[in-house]
Short mmCIF file of C-alpha atoms in Angstrom, two decimals:
data_model
loop_
_atom_site.label_atom_id
_atom_site.label_comp_id
_atom_site.label_asym_id
_atom_site.label_seq_id
_atom_site.Cartn_x
_atom_site.Cartn_y
_atom_site.Cartn_z
CA GLN A 18 0.11 -0.30 0.26
CA VAL A 19 2.25 3.60 -1.43
CA GLN A 20 1.85 6.01 1.68
CA LEU A 21 1.98 9.81 1.08
CA GLN A 22 2.76 12.46 3.37
CA GLU A 23 3.67 16.35 3.10
CA SER A 24 6.14 18.30 4.99
CA GLY A 25 6.91 21.65 5.05
CA PRO A 26 6.46 25.36 6.68
CA GLY A 27 3.08 25.84 7.49
CA LEU A 28 3.22 30.25 6.51
CA VAL A 29 4.76 31.75 3.35
CA LYS A 30 5.39 35.29 3.23
CA PRO A 31 3.91 36.65 -0.33
CA SER A 32 6.46 36.86 -3.31
CA GLN A 33 8.58 34.08 -1.59
CA THR A 34 9.09 30.77 -2.29
CA LEU A 35 6.54 28.16 -1.19
CA SER A 36 8.79 24.44 -0.81
CA LEU A 37 6.89 21.10 -0.04
CA THR A 38 8.21 17.58 0.50
CA CYS A 39 6.32 14.54 -0.38
CA THR A 40 7.73 11.64 1.09
CA VAL A 41 6.79 8.26 0.03
CA SER A 42 6.64 4.75 1.38
CA GLY A 43 5.43 1.54 0.89
CA GLY A 44 6.57 1.85 -2.92
CA SER A 45 9.41 3.56 -5.62
CA ILE A 46 8.83 6.12 -7.44
CA THR A 47 10.24 5.30 -10.42
CA THR A 48 8.26 2.76 -10.45
CA SER A 49 6.11 2.16 -13.82
CA TYR A 50 3.61 4.26 -15.27
CA TYR A 51 3.60 5.61 -11.53
CA ALA A 52 2.22 9.65 -11.50
CA TRP A 53 2.70 11.69 -8.76
CA SER A 54 1.25 15.26 -8.85
CA TRP A 55 0.15 18.08 -6.47
CA ILE A 56 -2.90 19.51 -6.05
CA ARG A 57 -4.03 21.77 -3.89
CA GLN A 58 -7.57 23.09 -2.73
CA PRO A 59 -8.32 26.95 -1.84
CA PRO A 60 -10.71 27.57 1.32
CA GLY A 61 -14.39 26.54 -0.06
CA LYS A 62 -13.85 25.94 -3.57
CA GLY A 63 -12.55 22.57 -5.48
CA LEU A 64 -9.28 21.00 -5.75
CA GLU A 65 -7.00 22.34 -8.56
CA TRP A 66 -4.08 19.66 -10.37
CA MET A 67 -0.77 21.61 -10.11
CA GLY A 68 1.70 19.33 -11.76
CA VAL A 69 3.01 15.88 -12.60
CA ILE A 70 5.89 13.93 -12.34
CA LEU A 71 5.96 10.90 -14.18
CA TYR A 72 7.89 6.98 -13.03
CA ASP A 73 10.74 8.16 -15.50
CA GLY A 74 10.86 11.83 -14.68
CA ASP A 75 9.36 13.94 -16.92
CA THR A 76 7.06 16.51 -15.66
CA TYR A 77 3.94 18.26 -16.58
CA TYR A 78 2.61 21.61 -15.05
CA SER A 79 -1.59 23.14 -15.31
CA PRO A 80 -0.89 25.61 -18.03
CA SER A 81 -1.92 28.44 -15.20
CA LEU A 82 0.85 27.71 -12.87
CA LYS A 83 3.52 26.43 -15.45
CA SER A 84 5.47 29.99 -14.95
CA ARG A 85 5.58 29.75 -11.08
CA THR A 86 6.15 25.53 -10.46
CA SER A 87 8.31 23.39 -10.49
CA ILE A 88 8.33 19.90 -9.22
CA SER A 89 11.38 18.25 -9.04
CA ARG A 90 12.58 14.03 -7.19
CA ASP A 91 15.09 12.51 -5.01
CA THR A 92 14.81 9.16 -6.08
CA SER A 93 17.87 7.96 -2.48
CA LYS A 94 14.92 9.29 -0.85
CA ASN A 95 11.91 8.10 -2.10
CA GLN A 96 10.75 11.86 -2.13
CA PHE A 97 8.79 14.41 -4.09
CA SER A 98 8.82 17.96 -4.20
CA LEU A 99 6.99 21.33 -5.32
CA GLN A 100 8.26 24.93 -5.41
CA LEU A 101 6.15 28.08 -5.93
CA SER A 102 7.23 30.85 -6.83
CA SER A 103 6.00 34.45 -6.45
CA VAL A 104 3.40 33.28 -4.52
CA ILE A 105 0.52 35.58 -3.28
CA PRO A 106 -2.40 35.32 -0.58
CA GLU A 107 -4.66 33.72 -3.75
CA ASP A 108 -2.19 30.40 -3.25
CA THR A 109 -3.05 30.30 0.44
CA ALA A 110 -4.68 26.23 0.29
CA VAL A 111 -4.19 22.79 2.12
CA TYR A 112 -1.97 21.14 -0.40
CA TYR A 113 -2.06 17.75 -0.87
CA CYS A 114 0.56 15.20 -2.68
CA ALA A 115 -1.55 11.46 -5.31
CA ALA A 116 -0.09 8.64 -6.50
CA ASP A 117 -2.31 7.45 -10.18
CA ALA A 118 -0.91 4.09 -10.69
CA ARG A 119 -2.25 3.61 -13.90
CA PRO A 120 -2.53 7.31 -15.22
CA GLN A 121 -4.74 8.57 -18.37
CA THR A 122 -5.12 12.78 -18.28
CA PHE A 123 -3.20 13.08 -14.85
CA SER A 124 -5.68 16.25 -14.45
CA ARG A 125 -8.10 15.35 -13.08
CA ALA A 126 -8.34 14.28 -9.06
CA ASP A 127 -10.59 11.54 -9.20
CA GLU A 128 -8.03 9.34 -10.67
CA TYR A 129 -5.48 9.89 -8.10
CA ASP A 130 -5.42 6.42 -6.30
CA TYR A 131 -3.18 7.24 -2.71
CA TRP A 132 -3.64 10.92 -1.06
CA GLY A 133 -1.01 11.86 1.63
CA GLN A 134 -3.56 13.39 4.19
CA GLY A 135 -2.46 17.20 3.49
CA THR A 136 -1.15 20.44 5.06
CA GLN A 137 -2.27 23.33 5.38
CA VAL A 138 -0.28 26.64 3.94
CA THR A 139 -1.45 30.47 4.50
CA VAL A 140 0.39 33.34 2.32
CA SER A 141 0.26 35.84 4.54
CA SER A 142 3.05 38.59 5.80
#
């Protein structure tokens, strides 16, 4: 059973970079054909897919966030990470990492099989 756990600061100042890490257990992030995504949920809104890193290291991003988002991985630690630059208060959300064992579109939250518990990130001075 794949398990995911998000970690990172809960408070980020405007214009700074938000950095989160997802630690994976119960499976390898290099296992074919898994997709590993970051998904967020702002208060009172629905889930928003941000981007994905595939088992082979390829990355894809939401067009609306592409200019500010970077996803990377550390295979030695079985972790993948999110960086969101130039944050604004509207980036306040619960951030989730999630895994899809048989990816189709990447961007649909209902495709994902495994989820972390989520971590609250607030952007405020």
